[in-house]
JSON list of C-alpha atoms in Angstrom, two decimals:
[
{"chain": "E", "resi": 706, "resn": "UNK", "atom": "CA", "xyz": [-17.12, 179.56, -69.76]},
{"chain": "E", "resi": 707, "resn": "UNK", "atom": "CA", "xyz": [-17.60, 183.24, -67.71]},
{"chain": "E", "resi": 708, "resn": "UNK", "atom": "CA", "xyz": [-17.49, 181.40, -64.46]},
{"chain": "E", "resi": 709, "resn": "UNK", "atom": "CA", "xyz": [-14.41, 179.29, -65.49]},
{"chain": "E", "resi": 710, "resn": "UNK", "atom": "CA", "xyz": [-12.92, 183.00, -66.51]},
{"chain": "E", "resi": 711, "resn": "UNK", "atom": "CA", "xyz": [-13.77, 184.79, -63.31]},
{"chain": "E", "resi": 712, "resn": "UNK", "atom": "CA", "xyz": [-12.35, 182.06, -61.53]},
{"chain": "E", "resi": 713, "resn": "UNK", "atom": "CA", "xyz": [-9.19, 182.45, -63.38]},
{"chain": "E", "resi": 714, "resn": "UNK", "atom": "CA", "xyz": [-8.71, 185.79, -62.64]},
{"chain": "E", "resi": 715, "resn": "UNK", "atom": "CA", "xyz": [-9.94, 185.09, -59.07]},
{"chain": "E", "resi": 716, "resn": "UNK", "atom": "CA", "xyz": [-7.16, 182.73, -58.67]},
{"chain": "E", "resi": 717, "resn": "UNK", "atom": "CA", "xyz": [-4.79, 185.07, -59.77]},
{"chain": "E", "resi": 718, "resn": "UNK", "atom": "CA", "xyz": [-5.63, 188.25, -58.65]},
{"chain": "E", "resi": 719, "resn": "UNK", "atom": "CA", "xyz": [-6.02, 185.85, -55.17]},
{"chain": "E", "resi": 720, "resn": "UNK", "atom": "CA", "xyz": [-2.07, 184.91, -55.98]},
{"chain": "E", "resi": 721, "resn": "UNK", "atom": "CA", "xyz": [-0.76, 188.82, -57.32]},
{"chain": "E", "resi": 722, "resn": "UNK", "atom": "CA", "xyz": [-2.43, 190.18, -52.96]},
{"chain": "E", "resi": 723, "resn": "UNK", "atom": "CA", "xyz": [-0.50, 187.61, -51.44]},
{"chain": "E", "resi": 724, "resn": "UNK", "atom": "CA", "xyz": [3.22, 188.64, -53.35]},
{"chain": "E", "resi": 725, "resn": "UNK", "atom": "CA", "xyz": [1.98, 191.97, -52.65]},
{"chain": "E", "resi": 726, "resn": "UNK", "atom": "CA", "xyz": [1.14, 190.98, -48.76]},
{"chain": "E", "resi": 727, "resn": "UNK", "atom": "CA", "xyz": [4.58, 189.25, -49.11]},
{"chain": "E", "resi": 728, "resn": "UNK", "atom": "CA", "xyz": [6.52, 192.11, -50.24]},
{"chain": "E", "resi": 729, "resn": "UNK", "atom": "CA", "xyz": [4.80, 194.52, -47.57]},
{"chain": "E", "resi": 730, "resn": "UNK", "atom": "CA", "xyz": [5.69, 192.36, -44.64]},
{"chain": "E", "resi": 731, "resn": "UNK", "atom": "CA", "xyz": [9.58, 191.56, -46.02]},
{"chain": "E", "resi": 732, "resn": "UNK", "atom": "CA", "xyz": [9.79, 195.52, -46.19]},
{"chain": "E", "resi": 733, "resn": "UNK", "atom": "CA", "xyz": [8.33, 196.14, -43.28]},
{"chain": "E", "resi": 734, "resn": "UNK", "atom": "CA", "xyz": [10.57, 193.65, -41.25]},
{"chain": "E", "resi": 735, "resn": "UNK", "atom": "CA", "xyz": [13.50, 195.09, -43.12]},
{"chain": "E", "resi": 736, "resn": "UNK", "atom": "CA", "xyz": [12.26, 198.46, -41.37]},
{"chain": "E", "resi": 737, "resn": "UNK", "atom": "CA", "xyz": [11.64, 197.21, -38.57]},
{"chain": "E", "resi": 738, "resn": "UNK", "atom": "CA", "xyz": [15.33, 195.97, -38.10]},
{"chain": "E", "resi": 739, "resn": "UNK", "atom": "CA", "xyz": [16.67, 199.29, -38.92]},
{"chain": "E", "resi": 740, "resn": "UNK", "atom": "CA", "xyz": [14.96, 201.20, -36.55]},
{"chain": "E", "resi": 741, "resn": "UNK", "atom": "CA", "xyz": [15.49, 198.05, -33.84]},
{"chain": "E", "resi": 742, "resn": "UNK", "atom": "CA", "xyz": [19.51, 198.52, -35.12]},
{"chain": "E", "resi": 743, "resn": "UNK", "atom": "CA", "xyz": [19.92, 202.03, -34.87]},
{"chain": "E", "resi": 744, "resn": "UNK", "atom": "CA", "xyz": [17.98, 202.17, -31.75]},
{"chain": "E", "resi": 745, "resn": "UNK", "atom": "CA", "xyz": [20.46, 199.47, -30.08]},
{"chain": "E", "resi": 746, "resn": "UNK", "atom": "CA", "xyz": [23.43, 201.40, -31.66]},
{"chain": "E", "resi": 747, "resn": "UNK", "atom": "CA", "xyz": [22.42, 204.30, -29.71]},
{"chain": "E", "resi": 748, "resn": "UNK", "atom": "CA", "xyz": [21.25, 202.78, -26.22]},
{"chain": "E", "resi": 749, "resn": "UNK", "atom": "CA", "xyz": [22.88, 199.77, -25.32]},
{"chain": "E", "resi": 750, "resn": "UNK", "atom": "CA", "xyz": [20.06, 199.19, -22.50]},
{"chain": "E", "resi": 751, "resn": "UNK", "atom": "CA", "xyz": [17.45, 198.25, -25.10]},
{"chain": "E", "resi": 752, "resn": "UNK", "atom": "CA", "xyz": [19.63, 195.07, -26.06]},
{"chain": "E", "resi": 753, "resn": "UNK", "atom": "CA", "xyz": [20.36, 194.20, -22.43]},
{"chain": "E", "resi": 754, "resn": "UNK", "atom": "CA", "xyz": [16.30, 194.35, -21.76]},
{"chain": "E", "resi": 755, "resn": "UNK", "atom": "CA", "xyz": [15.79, 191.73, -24.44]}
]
């Protein structure tokens, strides 16, 4: 009955990191597309490289 339990909340503390992981890497790619946006706006080049 414990083990069932503490696989239970294994599972879903297993589930809550990866939203969390989730979240984290749509933020940071949201970020990252800001800075790659107002970068381009402000040199041209950096699109041309790419």
């Amino acid at each position: 009955m414990l083990l069932l339990l503490y696989i239970m909340y294994l599972k879903m503390y297993m589930s809550c990191f990866k939203f969390i992981q989730l979240c984290i890497r749509r933020i940071a790619n949201v970020i990252l597309t800001f800075v790659f946006l107002s970068n381009s706006l402000t040199s041209p080049h950096i699109c041309e490289s790419l």
